Amino acid sequence: MSEVHHDPALLGAARRAFPSFEEAVVAGWHLRSDPELPNRRVNCAWAVGEPAVPLTEAIDEVVAWFSDRDRRPIVLTEPGSPVDIALADWEVQAATDLMTAPIVGDGDASATESVETWSLAWARIRDVSDAHRTALAERLADIDAVGAVHRAGTNPVAVGLGVAEGPMVGVFNVATASGHRRRGHATRITEALMAWGAARGASTAYLQVEASNPGAAALYRVLGLDRKSTRLNSSHVRTSRMPSSA
């Protein structure tokens, strides 16, 4: 596995792939808050790169921004970066690897469907509320996104979401229903989304996988994806300096 380093293009594409209800640039970092979605990726500070103000001041501004919204701050950092070191006393939630690969193979791009159709199947497989599903579909309405769904009869058994931007296509929310796993569904879903991205001019695919999920990482390595550049070292949640109502 190659050395992890800062890849601004990859990190920017990954961040923009999922719009949030509220976004702001604070101290030179991108902050996001979405009261209708629980996902970390839309409720966090992307503390990547040098802040626009001294580091301690930047961290204080992040804490204040989330405190104003009665939310605990979640900060995505790169391992070993100054901000990562400065947050050593914060609680580490998860480490997420961004895996990338050149797009090759013969996936079937025609197997893709609209985001709305995908969201209905995804909500059914993941047992997600309709309010959560609707909010996510609304956030994705204005970006170049598509879904992929495999069915057994009329029942969805596997889903995935693709988001294209320039030379990159991101693969997100791949899920297989219980009782249908280890049958190649996730592989074919991923291949279909990569093929769709290639048809839109993308030459590189990327996805995010938690380091605590080696099974998923092994599946994606079979498809040629590897952690070639970037790890978002853990989300950190700070419990001190927060209002008691948070």
XYZ file of C-alpha atoms in Angstrom:
246
model
C 0.000 0.000 0.000
C 1.453 3.306 -1.008
C 2.073 6.263 1.252
C -0.922 8.394 2.169
C -0.708 11.989 1.029
C -2.898 14.990 0.390
C -4.901 14.755 -2.851
C -6.946 17.965 -3.165
C -8.799 16.899 -6.333
C -9.939 13.613 -4.823
C -10.917 15.160 -1.506
C -12.824 17.961 -3.223
C -14.774 15.542 -5.408
C -15.625 13.348 -2.413
C -16.870 16.331 -0.417
C -18.975 17.807 -3.219
C -20.539 14.439 -4.085
C -22.961 14.772 -1.174
C -24.376 18.299 -0.781
C -25.485 19.319 2.696
C -28.395 21.480 3.840
C -26.011 24.167 5.105
C -22.419 24.704 4.022
C -19.940 27.398 4.965
C -16.236 28.147 4.748
C -14.907 28.886 8.224
C -11.218 29.561 8.835
C -10.538 28.264 5.333
C -12.184 24.875 5.994
C -15.478 23.586 4.593
C -18.134 23.091 7.282
C -21.421 21.273 6.746
C -24.582 20.748 8.766
C -27.757 18.891 7.838
C -30.443 18.385 10.512
C -32.383 16.013 8.241
C -29.538 13.593 7.515
C -27.495 11.689 10.122
C -24.501 10.946 7.881
C -21.098 12.159 9.058
C -20.129 13.276 5.570
C -22.795 16.008 5.592
C -22.363 16.953 9.266
C -18.700 17.707 9.688
C -15.797 20.041 9.165
C -13.435 19.005 6.370
C -10.272 20.186 8.110
C -7.990 19.395 5.193
C -5.078 21.633 4.354
C -3.791 24.676 6.179
C -6.436 26.856 7.885
C -6.721 30.531 6.991
C -6.071 31.562 10.613
C -3.829 30.161 13.374
C -4.672 26.540 14.099
C -5.984 26.997 17.638
C -8.200 29.849 16.466
C -9.472 27.756 13.559
C -10.447 24.893 15.877
C -12.229 27.321 18.196
C -14.181 28.734 15.236
C -15.221 25.239 14.171
C -16.421 24.420 17.692
C -18.360 27.696 17.846
C -20.000 27.130 14.437
C -21.348 23.741 15.455
C -22.260 24.967 18.957
C -24.392 27.715 17.396
C -26.389 24.922 15.741
C -26.588 22.822 18.919
C -24.439 20.139 17.318
C -21.303 18.378 18.389
C -18.409 19.156 16.055
C -17.202 16.337 13.845
C -13.877 17.006 12.155
C -12.350 15.059 9.286
C -8.573 15.235 9.238
C -5.641 13.607 7.522
C -3.446 11.411 9.727
C -0.382 13.113 11.087
C -1.481 16.557 9.920
C -1.104 19.484 12.340
C -4.841 19.604 12.989
C -4.964 15.834 13.531
C -2.195 16.139 16.109
C -3.928 19.134 17.730
C -7.096 17.038 18.178
C -5.286 14.175 19.921
C -7.592 14.455 22.947
C -10.776 14.202 20.865
C -12.678 10.943 20.557
C -11.871 9.020 17.373
C -15.025 7.664 15.732
C -13.831 6.062 12.505
C -11.019 6.075 9.997
C -12.135 6.192 6.367
C -9.989 5.278 3.385
C -10.578 6.781 -0.032
C -9.864 4.020 -2.533
C -9.242 4.798 -6.189
C -8.681 2.954 -9.447
C -8.573 3.638 -13.185
C -11.849 2.537 -14.754
C -11.472 -0.709 -16.677
C -13.751 -3.650 -17.407
C -17.108 -4.262 -18.994
C -19.694 -3.085 -16.498
C -23.213 -2.550 -17.825
C -24.006 1.160 -17.603
C -27.561 0.478 -18.819
C -28.270 -1.183 -15.460
C -28.498 2.246 -13.810
C -31.688 3.999 -12.704
C -32.817 7.396 -11.470
C -31.810 8.646 -8.036
C -35.463 8.649 -6.972
C -35.891 4.982 -7.909
C -32.581 4.125 -6.267
C -33.543 5.959 -3.071
C -36.740 3.901 -2.709
C -34.811 0.645 -3.072
C -31.998 1.851 -0.793
C -34.448 2.887 1.929
C -36.098 -0.520 1.776
C -32.824 -2.443 2.073
C -31.393 -0.195 4.801
C -34.707 0.303 6.640
C -34.396 4.071 6.340
C -37.283 6.410 7.132
C -39.100 8.109 4.282
C -38.100 11.510 5.667
C -34.420 10.522 5.515
C -34.840 9.081 2.020
C -36.654 12.151 0.732
C -34.080 14.543 2.180
C -31.211 12.618 0.602
C -32.912 12.482 -2.804
C -33.514 16.240 -2.623
C -29.840 16.930 -1.842
C -28.767 14.845 -4.843
C -31.262 16.402 -7.277
C -28.879 19.059 -8.605
C -25.740 16.956 -9.099
C -24.796 14.391 -11.739
C -25.865 11.230 -9.919
C -27.434 7.900 -10.793
C -28.496 4.750 -8.958
C -28.024 1.062 -9.641
C -30.465 -1.565 -8.348
C -30.529 -5.351 -8.565
C -33.841 -7.072 -7.913
C -35.184 -10.529 -7.216
C -38.570 -10.229 -8.853
C -39.854 -6.884 -7.630
C -37.778 -6.867 -4.447
C -34.517 -4.878 -4.422
C -31.577 -6.983 -3.235
C -28.627 -4.662 -3.871
C -28.134 -0.954 -4.534
C -25.434 1.617 -5.133
C -25.139 5.296 -6.000
C -22.792 6.912 -8.518
C -21.789 10.599 -8.620
C -19.789 11.943 -11.563
C -17.641 15.069 -11.622
C -15.122 15.672 -14.381
C -12.612 12.806 -14.613
C -13.909 11.114 -11.443
C -16.902 9.003 -10.499
C -17.648 8.241 -6.870
C -19.384 5.056 -5.754
C -21.475 5.407 -2.603
C -24.053 3.627 -0.459
C -23.475 0.138 -1.842
C -25.691 -2.218 0.162
C -26.959 -5.783 -0.233
C -30.052 -7.152 1.462
C -29.640 -9.817 4.111
C -29.919 -13.264 2.544
C -28.502 -12.092 -0.789
C -24.899 -11.384 0.183
C -21.809 -13.090 -1.242
C -23.531 -13.609 -4.587
C -21.685 -10.929 -6.553
C -24.396 -8.260 -6.347
C -22.140 -5.580 -4.846
C -19.484 -6.291 -7.469
C -21.921 -5.894 -10.355
C -23.450 -2.769 -8.825
C -20.007 -1.182 -8.505
C -19.031 -2.201 -12.044
C -22.254 -0.717 -13.451
C -21.637 2.611 -11.711
C -18.032 2.709 -12.886
C -19.196 2.014 -16.456
C -21.773 4.806 -16.160
C -19.023 7.161 -15.008
C -16.793 6.130 -17.911
C -19.637 6.897 -20.325
C -19.716 10.412 -18.850
C -15.997 10.922 -19.352
C -14.625 9.715 -16.028
C -11.333 7.830 -16.045
C -10.976 7.253 -12.299
C -13.356 5.709 -9.790
C -13.210 6.312 -6.059
C -15.131 5.241 -3.004
C -14.933 5.567 0.742
C -14.676 2.562 3.035
C -14.184 2.511 6.775
C -10.895 0.973 7.852
C -12.865 -1.188 10.305
C -14.564 -2.959 7.365
C -11.811 -5.121 5.830
C -14.349 -7.303 4.034
C -15.611 -4.375 1.964
C -12.061 -3.219 1.265
C -11.154 -6.723 0.044
C -14.163 -6.729 -2.303
C -13.162 -3.405 -3.817
C -9.536 -4.452 -4.223
C -10.759 -7.288 -6.440
C -12.179 -4.563 -8.678
C -8.788 -2.833 -8.781
C -9.481 -0.191 -6.137
C -6.851 0.496 -3.510
C -6.001 3.119 -0.926
C -3.594 4.828 -3.253
C -3.615 8.324 -1.895
C -5.791 9.550 0.914
C -7.086 8.521 4.300
C -9.477 10.779 6.157
C -8.187 9.972 9.601
C -11.081 9.559 11.711
C -13.909 11.724 12.631
C -13.329 13.378 15.959
C -16.143 14.410 18.278
C -15.287 16.781 21.064
C -17.516 16.639 24.138
C -15.872 19.422 26.157
C -16.676 23.101 25.585
C -20.113 22.117 24.296
C -23.351 23.521 25.774
C -25.094 21.111 28.131
C -28.157 21.015 25.844
C -26.138 19.658 22.879
